[in-house]
Amino acid sequence: MNAPVERSVGTVGAERVEQFEGTVLSGVGEGAYFLGVGWVQDQIRRIAGFDPYPGTLNVRLLDTDRLVRWREIRKSAGVALTPPAPETCGGRLLPALVEGRIQAAVVIPDVTRYEDAILEVIAPVRLRAVLGLRDGDRVRLSIERMR
């Protein structure tokens, strides 16, 4: 059940949308493993409305003020990704748009190797390929605040 890859910004409630910009960087490959787990796929499909491409786009936030805002959002926002067993890593999910048009979500894992300036973005497509992104390229994210 894949939802359309592209959607307009208007489909994300504007009063609850935060704009961020960052640079693309390579990850350590753990996103692909996490996104390949059955219960994770099922919950992302239910919450975000798409089957995730098996990998994340890692984005390092550029602006210090936006990083402060992201830290506030990540503390309390998002829909829970609840593991079936308590010893399994879960997380939270926030709906997003990449470059104002590609449906995506930001995954906030309960356990991560990354500093909090790095966002892990998922989508139904390989964002690097669709947008022609390479390490160091800038990318814009519109992230919906959810409680």
mmCIF file of N, CA and C in Angstrom:
data_model
loop_
_atom_site.group_PDB
_atom_site.id
_atom_site.type_symbol
_atom_site.label_atom_id
_atom_site.label_comp_id
_atom_site.label_asym_id
_atom_site.label_seq_id
_atom_site.Cartn_x
_atom_site.Cartn_y
_atom_site.Cartn_z
ATOM 1 N N MET A 1 0.837 -1.175 0.000
ATOM 2 C CA MET A 1 0.000 0.000 0.000
ATOM 3 C C MET A 1 0.881 1.237 0.000
ATOM 4 N N ASN A 2 1.356 1.632 -1.105
ATOM 5 C CA ASN A 2 2.157 2.838 -1.188
ATOM 6 C C ASN A 2 1.292 4.021 -1.544
ATOM 7 N N ALA A 3 1.387 5.079 -0.746
ATOM 8 C CA ALA A 3 0.707 6.326 -1.049
ATOM 9 C C ALA A 3 1.510 7.041 -2.129
ATOM 10 N N PRO A 4 0.927 8.058 -2.745
ATOM 11 C CA PRO A 4 1.682 8.794 -3.749
ATOM 12 C C PRO A 4 2.987 9.317 -3.163
ATOM 13 N N VAL A 5 4.039 9.271 -3.960
ATOM 14 C CA VAL A 5 5.346 9.735 -3.507
ATOM 15 C C VAL A 5 5.339 11.245 -3.359
ATOM 16 N N GLU A 6 4.690 11.943 -4.286
ATOM 17 C CA GLU A 6 4.675 13.397 -4.220
ATOM 18 C C GLU A 6 3.339 13.881 -3.699
ATOM 19 N N ARG A 7 3.391 14.928 -2.901
ATOM 20 C CA ARG A 7 2.174 15.569 -2.421
ATOM 21 C C ARG A 7 2.487 17.037 -2.205
ATOM 22 N N SER A 8 1.468 17.830 -2.108
ATOM 23 C CA SER A 8 1.692 19.263 -1.938
ATOM 24 C C SER A 8 1.932 19.580 -0.474
ATOM 25 N N VAL A 9 2.572 20.713 -0.238
ATOM 26 C CA VAL A 9 2.843 21.135 1.129
ATOM 27 C C VAL A 9 1.543 21.322 1.889
ATOM 28 N N GLY A 10 0.475 21.703 1.197
ATOM 29 C CA GLY A 10 -0.812 21.946 1.834
ATOM 30 C C GLY A 10 -1.404 20.734 2.521
ATOM 31 N N THR A 11 -0.908 19.543 2.228
ATOM 32 C CA THR A 11 -1.456 18.353 2.874
ATOM 33 C C THR A 11 -0.843 18.111 4.243
ATOM 34 N N VAL A 12 0.150 18.906 4.600
ATOM 35 C CA VAL A 12 0.697 18.872 5.950
ATOM 36 C C VAL A 12 0.218 20.156 6.612
ATOM 37 N N GLY A 13 -0.481 20.065 7.756
ATOM 38 C CA GLY A 13 -1.052 21.247 8.406
ATOM 39 C C GLY A 13 -0.027 22.341 8.638
ATOM 40 N N ALA A 14 -0.166 23.455 7.941
ATOM 41 C CA ALA A 14 0.839 24.519 7.940
ATOM 42 C C ALA A 14 1.121 25.084 9.326
ATOM 43 N N GLU A 15 0.111 25.153 10.188
ATOM 44 C CA GLU A 15 0.327 25.734 11.512
ATOM 45 C C GLU A 15 1.200 24.844 12.388
ATOM 46 N N ARG A 16 1.389 23.621 11.999
ATOM 47 C CA ARG A 16 2.185 22.688 12.797
ATOM 48 C C ARG A 16 3.438 22.228 12.068
ATOM 49 N N VAL A 17 3.837 22.935 11.040
ATOM 50 C CA VAL A 17 4.982 22.502 10.239
ATOM 51 C C VAL A 17 6.211 23.326 10.593
ATOM 52 N N GLU A 18 7.307 22.641 10.771
ATOM 53 C CA GLU A 18 8.598 23.285 11.031
ATOM 54 C C GLU A 18 9.494 23.058 9.823
ATOM 55 N N GLN A 19 10.206 24.102 9.414
ATOM 56 C CA GLN A 19 11.107 24.016 8.264
ATOM 57 C C GLN A 19 12.546 23.837 8.751
ATOM 58 N N PHE A 20 13.247 22.911 8.126
ATOM 59 C CA PHE A 20 14.642 22.655 8.464
ATOM 60 C C PHE A 20 15.444 22.508 7.178
ATOM 61 N N GLU A 21 16.730 22.787 7.271
ATOM 62 C CA GLU A 21 17.627 22.565 6.141
ATOM 63 C C GLU A 21 18.895 21.931 6.686
ATOM 64 N N GLY A 22 19.443 21.015 5.914
ATOM 65 C CA GLY A 22 20.655 20.355 6.349
ATOM 66 C C GLY A 22 21.440 19.827 5.179
ATOM 67 N N THR A 23 22.558 19.186 5.509
ATOM 68 C CA THR A 23 23.389 18.574 4.479
ATOM 69 C C THR A 23 23.305 17.061 4.591
ATOM 70 N N VAL A 24 23.352 16.422 3.450
ATOM 71 C CA VAL A 24 23.283 14.965 3.362
ATOM 72 C C VAL A 24 24.625 14.374 3.786
ATOM 73 N N LEU A 25 24.575 13.292 4.548
ATOM 74 C CA LEU A 25 25.796 12.575 4.906
ATOM 75 C C LEU A 25 25.514 11.084 4.940
ATOM 76 N N SER A 26 26.551 10.301 4.742
ATOM 77 C CA SER A 26 26.414 8.843 4.765
ATOM 78 C C SER A 26 26.206 8.366 6.188
ATOM 79 N N GLY A 27 25.464 7.268 6.312
ATOM 80 C CA GLY A 27 25.208 6.685 7.617
ATOM 81 C C GLY A 27 26.024 5.430 7.825
ATOM 82 N N VAL A 28 25.662 4.693 8.872
ATOM 83 C CA VAL A 28 26.389 3.472 9.213
ATOM 84 C C VAL A 28 25.664 2.215 8.748
ATOM 85 N N GLY A 29 24.493 2.370 8.121
ATOM 86 C CA GLY A 29 23.773 1.227 7.566
ATOM 87 C C GLY A 29 22.767 0.574 8.484
ATOM 88 N N GLU A 30 22.629 1.069 9.709
ATOM 89 C CA GLU A 30 21.691 0.446 10.640
ATOM 90 C C GLU A 30 20.240 0.766 10.300
ATOM 91 N N GLY A 31 20.012 1.876 9.609
ATOM 92 C CA GLY A 31 18.651 2.236 9.212
ATOM 93 C C GLY A 31 18.028 1.169 8.339
ATOM 94 N N ALA A 32 18.813 0.617 7.423
ATOM 95 C CA ALA A 32 18.312 -0.423 6.522
ATOM 96 C C ALA A 32 17.879 -1.657 7.315
ATOM 97 N N TYR A 33 18.660 -2.027 8.318
ATOM 98 C CA TYR A 33 18.296 -3.175 9.153
ATOM 99 C C TYR A 33 16.982 -2.899 9.883
ATOM 100 N N PHE A 34 16.899 -1.751 10.548
ATOM 101 C CA PHE A 34 15.710 -1.382 11.322
ATOM 102 C C PHE A 34 14.471 -1.362 10.433
ATOM 103 N N LEU A 35 14.605 -0.784 9.237
ATOM 104 C CA LEU A 35 13.462 -0.669 8.330
ATOM 105 C C LEU A 35 13.072 -1.998 7.698
ATOM 106 N N GLY A 36 13.926 -3.006 7.819
ATOM 107 C CA GLY A 36 13.621 -4.326 7.290
ATOM 108 C C GLY A 36 12.868 -5.215 8.261
ATOM 109 N N VAL A 37 12.708 -4.759 9.493
ATOM 110 C CA VAL A 37 12.014 -5.541 10.516
ATOM 111 C C VAL A 37 10.503 -5.446 10.277
ATOM 112 N N GLY A 38 9.831 -6.590 10.307
ATOM 113 C CA GLY A 38 8.409 -6.662 9.979
ATOM 114 C C GLY A 38 7.514 -5.724 10.760
ATOM 115 N N TRP A 39 7.640 -5.716 12.094
ATOM 116 C CA TRP A 39 6.754 -4.865 12.890
ATOM 117 C C TRP A 39 7.014 -3.392 12.614
ATOM 118 N N VAL A 40 8.264 -3.027 12.308
ATOM 119 C CA VAL A 40 8.593 -1.632 11.980
ATOM 120 C C VAL A 40 7.914 -1.247 10.670
ATOM 121 N N GLN A 41 8.035 -2.098 9.656
ATOM 122 C CA GLN A 41 7.391 -1.832 8.367
ATOM 123 C C GLN A 41 5.881 -1.675 8.534
ATOM 124 N N ASP A 42 5.270 -2.573 9.304
ATOM 125 C CA ASP A 42 3.820 -2.524 9.514
ATOM 126 C C ASP A 42 3.394 -1.209 10.165
ATOM 127 N N GLN A 43 4.136 -0.792 11.191
ATOM 128 C CA GLN A 43 3.756 0.432 11.894
ATOM 129 C C GLN A 43 4.008 1.676 11.045
ATOM 130 N N ILE A 44 5.087 1.693 10.276
ATOM 131 C CA ILE A 44 5.335 2.833 9.386
ATOM 132 C C ILE A 44 4.228 2.919 8.342
ATOM 133 N N ARG A 45 3.850 1.786 7.792
ATOM 134 C CA ARG A 45 2.765 1.754 6.805
ATOM 135 C C ARG A 45 1.482 2.320 7.416
ATOM 136 N N ARG A 46 1.188 1.933 8.644
ATOM 137 C CA ARG A 46 -0.032 2.406 9.311
ATOM 138 C C ARG A 46 0.049 3.896 9.653
ATOM 139 N N ILE A 47 1.186 4.341 10.168
ATOM 140 C CA ILE A 47 1.327 5.723 10.631
ATOM 141 C C ILE A 47 1.577 6.693 9.472
ATOM 142 N N ALA A 48 2.532 6.353 8.609
ATOM 143 C CA ALA A 48 2.950 7.282 7.552
ATOM 144 C C ALA A 48 2.226 7.060 6.231
ATOM 145 N N GLY A 49 1.648 5.863 6.068
ATOM 146 C CA GLY A 49 0.897 5.599 4.847
ATOM 147 C C GLY A 49 1.727 5.146 3.668
ATOM 148 N N PHE A 50 2.950 4.675 3.926
ATOM 149 C CA PHE A 50 3.768 4.159 2.828
ATOM 150 C C PHE A 50 4.672 3.036 3.312
ATOM 151 N N ASP A 51 5.129 2.227 2.361
ATOM 152 C CA ASP A 51 6.139 1.206 2.636
ATOM 153 C C ASP A 51 7.495 1.880 2.503
ATOM 154 N N PRO A 52 8.323 1.843 3.546
ATOM 155 C CA PRO A 52 9.590 2.566 3.486
ATOM 156 C C PRO A 52 10.631 1.886 2.599
ATOM 157 N N TYR A 53 11.368 2.713 1.849
ATOM 158 C CA TYR A 53 12.556 2.225 1.160
ATOM 159 C C TYR A 53 13.505 1.739 2.258
ATOM 160 N N PRO A 54 14.215 0.630 2.046
ATOM 161 C CA PRO A 54 15.056 0.067 3.118
ATOM 162 C C PRO A 54 16.370 0.817 3.337
ATOM 163 N N GLY A 55 16.266 2.010 3.850
ATOM 164 C CA GLY A 55 17.435 2.820 4.176
ATOM 165 C C GLY A 55 16.979 4.223 4.535
ATOM 166 N N THR A 56 17.829 4.950 5.237
ATOM 167 C CA THR A 56 17.482 6.317 5.622
ATOM 168 C C THR A 56 18.358 7.308 4.878
ATOM 169 N N LEU A 57 17.847 8.522 4.744
ATOM 170 C CA LEU A 57 18.652 9.644 4.276
ATOM 171 C C LEU A 57 19.048 10.397 5.533
ATOM 172 N N ASN A 58 20.328 10.481 5.786
ATOM 173 C CA ASN A 58 20.807 11.167 6.980
ATOM 174 C C ASN A 58 21.095 12.620 6.629
ATOM 175 N N VAL A 59 20.541 13.521 7.449
ATOM 176 C CA VAL A 59 20.643 14.953 7.193
ATOM 177 C C VAL A 59 21.148 15.636 8.458
ATOM 178 N N ARG A 60 22.260 16.368 8.319
ATOM 179 C CA ARG A 60 22.809 17.131 9.450
ATOM 180 C C ARG A 60 22.258 18.549 9.384
ATOM 181 N N LEU A 61 21.585 18.977 10.454
ATOM 182 C CA LEU A 61 21.029 20.325 10.489
ATOM 183 C C LEU A 61 22.141 21.364 10.453
ATOM 184 N N LEU A 62 21.873 22.468 9.751
ATOM 185 C CA LEU A 62 22.885 23.497 9.538
ATOM 186 C C LEU A 62 22.812 24.641 10.539
ATOM 187 N N ASP A 63 21.611 25.064 10.864
ATOM 188 C CA ASP A 63 21.403 26.279 11.638
ATOM 189 C C ASP A 63 21.280 25.969 13.128
ATOM 190 N N THR A 64 22.020 26.690 13.947
ATOM 191 C CA THR A 64 22.012 26.458 15.393
ATOM 192 C C THR A 64 20.633 26.695 15.996
ATOM 193 N N ASP A 65 19.943 27.749 15.556
ATOM 194 C CA ASP A 65 18.602 28.021 16.082
ATOM 195 C C ASP A 65 17.630 26.894 15.739
ATOM 196 N N ARG A 66 17.728 26.372 14.523
ATOM 197 C CA ARG A 66 16.852 25.278 14.112
ATOM 198 C C ARG A 66 17.205 23.998 14.879
ATOM 199 N N LEU A 67 18.488 23.820 15.189
ATOM 200 C CA LEU A 67 18.894 22.659 15.980
ATOM 201 C C LEU A 67 18.270 22.728 17.371
ATOM 202 N N VAL A 68 18.266 23.915 17.970
ATOM 203 C CA VAL A 68 17.627 24.086 19.278
ATOM 204 C C VAL A 68 16.149 23.724 19.174
ATOM 205 N N ARG A 69 15.487 24.181 18.120
ATOM 206 C CA ARG A 69 14.064 23.874 17.926
ATOM 207 C C ARG A 69 13.859 22.373 17.725
ATOM 208 N N TRP A 70 14.737 21.734 16.929
ATOM 209 C CA TRP A 70 14.627 20.294 16.708
ATOM 210 C C TRP A 70 14.756 19.529 18.026
ATOM 211 N N ARG A 71 15.668 19.950 18.880
ATOM 212 C CA ARG A 71 15.836 19.286 20.173
ATOM 213 C C ARG A 71 14.552 19.360 20.993
ATOM 214 N N GLU A 72 13.853 20.495 20.928
ATOM 215 C CA GLU A 72 12.580 20.635 21.638
ATOM 216 C C GLU A 72 11.534 19.683 21.057
ATOM 217 N N ILE A 73 11.447 19.648 19.738
ATOM 218 C CA ILE A 73 10.452 18.805 19.066
ATOM 219 C C ILE A 73 10.705 17.333 19.349
ATOM 220 N N ARG A 74 11.950 16.908 19.216
ATOM 221 C CA ARG A 74 12.244 15.480 19.342
ATOM 222 C C ARG A 74 12.013 14.938 20.755
ATOM 223 N N LYS A 75 11.993 15.808 21.750
ATOM 224 C CA LYS A 75 11.740 15.368 23.126
ATOM 225 C C LYS A 75 10.312 14.886 23.330
ATOM 226 N N SER A 76 9.365 15.511 22.629
ATOM 227 C CA SER A 76 7.969 15.225 22.955
ATOM 228 C C SER A 76 7.080 14.881 21.770
ATOM 229 N N ALA A 77 7.557 15.075 20.567
ATOM 230 C CA ALA A 77 6.686 14.903 19.402
ATOM 231 C C ALA A 77 6.855 13.528 18.765
ATOM 232 N N GLY A 78 5.852 13.171 17.964
ATOM 233 C CA GLY A 78 5.939 11.948 17.182
ATOM 234 C C GLY A 78 4.955 10.883 17.617
ATOM 235 N N VAL A 79 4.730 9.963 16.698
ATOM 236 C CA VAL A 79 3.872 8.810 16.955
ATOM 237 C C VAL A 79 4.784 7.630 17.280
ATOM 238 N N ALA A 80 4.470 6.913 18.338
ATOM 239 C CA ALA A 80 5.334 5.825 18.807
ATOM 240 C C ALA A 80 5.402 4.674 17.816
ATOM 241 N N LEU A 81 6.618 4.176 17.627
ATOM 242 C CA LEU A 81 6.874 2.893 16.966
ATOM 243 C C LEU A 81 7.124 1.929 18.122
ATOM 244 N N THR A 82 6.117 1.142 18.448
ATOM 245 C CA THR A 82 6.161 0.314 19.648
ATOM 246 C C THR A 82 6.569 -1.112 19.312
ATOM 247 N N PRO A 83 7.712 -1.558 19.840
ATOM 248 C CA PRO A 83 8.161 -2.922 19.556
ATOM 249 C C PRO A 83 7.291 -3.949 20.266
ATOM 250 N N PRO A 84 7.229 -5.162 19.709
ATOM 251 C CA PRO A 84 6.425 -6.212 20.327
ATOM 252 C C PRO A 84 7.023 -6.731 21.630
ATOM 253 N N ALA A 85 8.322 -6.548 21.815
ATOM 254 C CA ALA A 85 8.987 -6.996 23.039
ATOM 255 C C ALA A 85 9.710 -5.805 23.666
ATOM 256 N N PRO A 86 9.639 -5.666 25.001
ATOM 257 C CA PRO A 86 10.224 -4.495 25.657
ATOM 258 C C PRO A 86 11.737 -4.361 25.485
ATOM 259 N N GLU A 87 12.423 -5.455 25.224
ATOM 260 C CA GLU A 87 13.880 -5.372 25.067
ATOM 261 C C GLU A 87 14.299 -4.959 23.654
ATOM 262 N N THR A 88 13.331 -4.760 22.781
ATOM 263 C CA THR A 88 13.597 -4.369 21.400
ATOM 264 C C THR A 88 13.532 -2.852 21.273
ATOM 265 N N CYS A 89 14.406 -2.293 20.442
ATOM 266 C CA CYS A 89 14.451 -0.847 20.227
ATOM 267 C C CYS A 89 13.237 -0.375 19.434
ATOM 268 N N GLY A 90 12.595 0.652 19.927
ATOM 269 C CA GLY A 90 11.485 1.289 19.225
ATOM 270 C C GLY A 90 11.880 2.691 18.821
ATOM 271 N N GLY A 91 10.913 3.558 18.766
ATOM 272 C CA GLY A 91 11.194 4.938 18.408
ATOM 273 C C GLY A 91 9.914 5.710 18.183
ATOM 274 N N ARG A 92 10.048 6.827 17.481
ATOM 275 C CA ARG A 92 8.902 7.657 17.130
ATOM 276 C C ARG A 92 9.041 8.097 15.682
ATOM 277 N N LEU A 93 7.927 8.534 15.121
ATOM 278 C CA LEU A 93 7.877 8.902 13.713
ATOM 279 C C LEU A 93 7.165 10.243 13.573
ATOM 280 N N LEU A 94 7.736 11.127 12.748
ATOM 281 C CA LEU A 94 7.124 12.418 12.443
ATOM 282 C C LEU A 94 6.938 12.539 10.938
ATOM 283 N N PRO A 95 5.712 12.810 10.463
ATOM 284 C CA PRO A 95 5.496 13.006 9.029
ATOM 285 C C PRO A 95 6.312 14.190 8.518
ATOM 286 N N ALA A 96 6.747 14.097 7.266
ATOM 287 C CA ALA A 96 7.577 15.154 6.686
ATOM 288 C C ALA A 96 7.411 15.200 5.173
ATOM 289 N N LEU A 97 7.900 16.280 4.609
ATOM 290 C CA LEU A 97 8.063 16.407 3.163
ATOM 291 C C LEU A 97 9.522 16.739 2.910
ATOM 292 N N VAL A 98 10.075 16.170 1.856
ATOM 293 C CA VAL A 98 11.445 16.480 1.452
ATOM 294 C C VAL A 98 11.355 17.366 0.217
ATOM 295 N N GLU A 99 12.055 18.480 0.264
ATOM 296 C CA GLU A 99 12.043 19.462 -0.828
ATOM 297 C C GLU A 99 10.622 19.906 -1.175
ATOM 298 N N GLY A 100 9.736 19.914 -0.167
ATOM 299 C CA GLY A 100 8.388 20.422 -0.331
ATOM 300 C C GLY A 100 7.440 19.559 -1.124
ATOM 301 N N ARG A 101 7.876 18.336 -1.506
ATOM 302 C CA ARG A 101 7.005 17.562 -2.387
ATOM 303 C C ARG A 101 7.047 16.056 -2.204
ATOM 304 N N ILE A 102 8.092 15.505 -1.631
ATOM 305 C CA ILE A 102 8.196 14.049 -1.524
ATOM 306 C C ILE A 102 7.800 13.602 -0.121
ATOM 307 N N GLN A 103 6.781 12.758 -0.070
ATOM 308 C CA GLN A 103 6.285 12.230 1.198
ATOM 309 C C GLN A 103 7.399 11.481 1.913
ATOM 310 N N ALA A 104 7.531 11.752 3.205
ATOM 311 C CA ALA A 104 8.601 11.142 3.986
ATOM 312 C C ALA A 104 8.201 11.154 5.458
ATOM 313 N N ALA A 105 9.120 10.725 6.299
ATOM 314 C CA ALA A 105 8.954 10.807 7.750
ATOM 315 C C ALA A 105 10.345 10.840 8.367
ATOM 316 N N VAL A 106 10.431 11.433 9.536
ATOM 317 C CA VAL A 106 11.675 11.419 10.299
ATOM 318 C C VAL A 106 11.515 10.370 11.386
ATOM 319 N N VAL A 107 12.486 9.465 11.458
ATOM 320 C CA VAL A 107 12.495 8.434 12.491
ATOM 321 C C VAL A 107 13.352 8.934 13.647
ATOM 322 N N ILE A 108 12.799 8.857 14.845
ATOM 323 C CA ILE A 108 13.549 9.197 16.055
ATOM 324 C C ILE A 108 13.696 7.900 16.840
ATOM 325 N N PRO A 109 14.791 7.163 16.620
ATOM 326 C CA PRO A 109 14.951 5.883 17.315
ATOM 327 C C PRO A 109 15.218 6.084 18.804
ATOM 328 N N ASP A 110 14.778 5.112 19.599
ATOM 329 C CA ASP A 110 15.053 5.166 21.033
ATOM 330 C C ASP A 110 16.550 5.085 21.301
ATOM 331 N N VAL A 111 17.261 4.353 20.456
ATOM 332 C CA VAL A 111 18.709 4.209 20.582
ATOM 333 C C VAL A 111 19.324 4.564 19.236
ATOM 334 N N THR A 112 20.329 5.441 19.248
ATOM 335 C CA THR A 112 20.970 5.841 18.004
ATOM 336 C C THR A 112 22.457 6.061 18.217
ATOM 337 N N ARG A 113 23.211 5.937 17.145
ATOM 338 C CA ARG A 113 24.643 6.220 17.177
ATOM 339 C C ARG A 113 24.922 7.677 16.827
ATOM 340 N N TYR A 114 23.889 8.379 16.382
ATOM 341 C CA TYR A 114 24.086 9.723 15.847
ATOM 342 C C TYR A 114 23.854 10.802 16.893
ATOM 343 N N GLU A 115 24.554 11.924 16.705
ATOM 344 C CA GLU A 115 24.298 13.110 17.515
ATOM 345 C C GLU A 115 22.916 13.648 17.152
ATOM 346 N N ASP A 116 22.351 14.485 18.011
ATOM 347 C CA ASP A 116 20.979 14.936 17.770
ATOM 348 C C ASP A 116 20.838 15.930 16.622
ATOM 349 N N ALA A 117 21.926 16.392 16.036
ATOM 350 C CA ALA A 117 21.861 17.273 14.860
ATOM 351 C C ALA A 117 21.612 16.486 13.576
ATOM 352 N N ILE A 118 21.637 15.157 13.658
ATOM 353 C CA ILE A 118 21.438 14.323 12.471
ATOM 354 C C ILE A 118 20.045 13.711 12.508
ATOM 355 N N LEU A 119 19.283 13.988 11.453
ATOM 356 C CA LEU A 119 17.933 13.456 11.305
ATOM 357 C C LEU A 119 17.973 12.266 10.366
ATOM 358 N N GLU A 120 17.201 11.238 10.695
ATOM 359 C CA GLU A 120 17.097 10.048 9.855
ATOM 360 C C GLU A 120 15.748 10.097 9.140
ATOM 361 N N VAL A 121 15.801 10.291 7.825
ATOM 362 C CA VAL A 121 14.600 10.496 7.023
ATOM 363 C C VAL A 121 14.305 9.238 6.213
ATOM 364 N N ILE A 122 13.035 8.817 6.237
ATOM 365 C CA ILE A 122 12.607 7.669 5.438
ATOM 366 C C ILE A 122 11.565 8.130 4.429
ATOM 367 N N ALA A 123 11.427 7.369 3.368
ATOM 368 C CA ALA A 123 10.467 7.684 2.309
ATOM 369 C C ALA A 123 10.147 6.392 1.561
ATOM 370 N N PRO A 124 9.131 6.424 0.705
ATOM 371 C CA PRO A 124 8.818 5.231 -0.081
ATOM 372 C C PRO A 124 9.774 5.017 -1.252
ATOM 373 N N VAL A 125 10.704 5.944 -1.429
ATOM 374 C CA VAL A 125 11.674 5.870 -2.526
ATOM 375 C C VAL A 125 13.070 6.123 -1.979
ATOM 376 N N ARG A 126 14.081 5.798 -2.782
ATOM 377 C CA ARG A 126 15.462 6.113 -2.398
ATOM 378 C C ARG A 126 15.693 7.591 -2.691
ATOM 379 N N LEU A 127 15.669 8.402 -1.655
ATOM 380 C CA LEU A 127 15.732 9.853 -1.814
ATOM 381 C C LEU A 127 16.998 10.321 -2.519
ATOM 382 N N ARG A 128 18.118 9.687 -2.239
ATOM 383 C CA ARG A 128 19.364 10.079 -2.919
ATOM 384 C C ARG A 128 19.208 9.970 -4.434
ATOM 385 N N ALA A 129 18.602 8.888 -4.891
ATOM 386 C CA ALA A 129 18.454 8.665 -6.333
ATOM 387 C C ALA A 129 17.414 9.604 -6.939
ATOM 388 N N VAL A 130 16.259 9.715 -6.303
ATOM 389 C CA VAL A 130 15.170 10.529 -6.844
ATOM 390 C C VAL A 130 15.565 12.003 -6.932
ATOM 391 N N LEU A 131 16.292 12.492 -5.931
ATOM 392 C CA LEU A 131 16.677 13.903 -5.895
ATOM 393 C C LEU A 131 18.106 14.148 -6.375
ATOM 394 N N GLY A 132 18.814 13.091 -6.741
ATOM 395 C CA GLY A 132 20.196 13.248 -7.200
ATOM 396 C C GLY A 132 21.116 13.780 -6.114
ATOM 397 N N LEU A 133 20.922 13.328 -4.883
ATOM 398 C CA LEU A 133 21.684 13.842 -3.744
ATOM 399 C C LEU A 133 22.979 13.075 -3.523
ATOM 400 N N ARG A 134 23.991 13.819 -3.107
ATOM 401 C CA ARG A 134 25.280 13.244 -2.716
ATOM 402 C C ARG A 134 25.673 13.835 -1.373
ATOM 403 N N ASP A 135 26.623 13.202 -0.711
ATOM 404 C CA ASP A 135 27.105 13.741 0.562
ATOM 405 C C ASP A 135 27.498 15.204 0.380
ATOM 406 N N GLY A 136 27.065 16.036 1.327
ATOM 407 C CA GLY A 136 27.375 17.458 1.289
ATOM 408 C C GLY A 136 26.301 18.317 0.637
ATOM 409 N N ASP A 137 25.396 17.708 -0.129
ATOM 410 C CA ASP A 137 24.309 18.471 -0.756
ATOM 411 C C ASP A 137 23.328 18.950 0.309
ATOM 412 N N ARG A 138 22.718 20.096 0.035
ATOM 413 C CA ARG A 138 21.702 20.629 0.944
ATOM 414 C C ARG A 138 20.335 20.070 0.584
ATOM 415 N N VAL A 139 19.515 19.883 1.622
ATOM 416 C CA VAL A 139 18.155 19.390 1.424
ATOM 417 C C VAL A 139 17.240 20.085 2.432
ATOM 418 N N ARG A 140 16.011 20.371 1.995
ATOM 419 C CA ARG A 140 15.018 21.032 2.850
ATOM 420 C C ARG A 140 13.984 20.014 3.329
ATOM 421 N N LEU A 141 13.631 20.134 4.605
ATOM 422 C CA LEU A 141 12.636 19.249 5.215
ATOM 423 C C LEU A 141 11.530 20.079 5.849
ATOM 424 N N SER A 142 10.299 19.687 5.609
ATOM 425 C CA SER A 142 9.136 20.254 6.298
ATOM 426 C C SER A 142 8.629 19.149 7.211
ATOM 427 N N ILE A 143 8.734 19.362 8.516
ATOM 428 C CA ILE A 143 8.400 18.318 9.484
ATOM 429 C C ILE A 143 7.171 18.734 10.274
ATOM 430 N N GLU A 144 6.189 17.839 10.321
ATOM 431 C CA GLU A 144 4.947 18.118 11.035
ATOM 432 C C GLU A 144 5.115 17.772 12.507
ATOM 433 N N ARG A 145 4.822 18.748 13.354
ATOM 434 C CA ARG A 145 4.852 18.496 14.800
ATOM 435 C C ARG A 145 3.610 17.710 15.174
ATOM 436 N N MET A 146 3.796 16.607 15.850
ATOM 437 C CA MET A 146 2.675 15.783 16.323
ATOM 438 C C MET A 146 2.921 15.446 17.775
ATOM 439 N N ARG A 147 1.868 15.293 18.500
ATOM 440 C CA ARG A 147 1.995 14.882 19.906
ATOM 441 C C ARG A 147 1.461 13.496 20.061
#
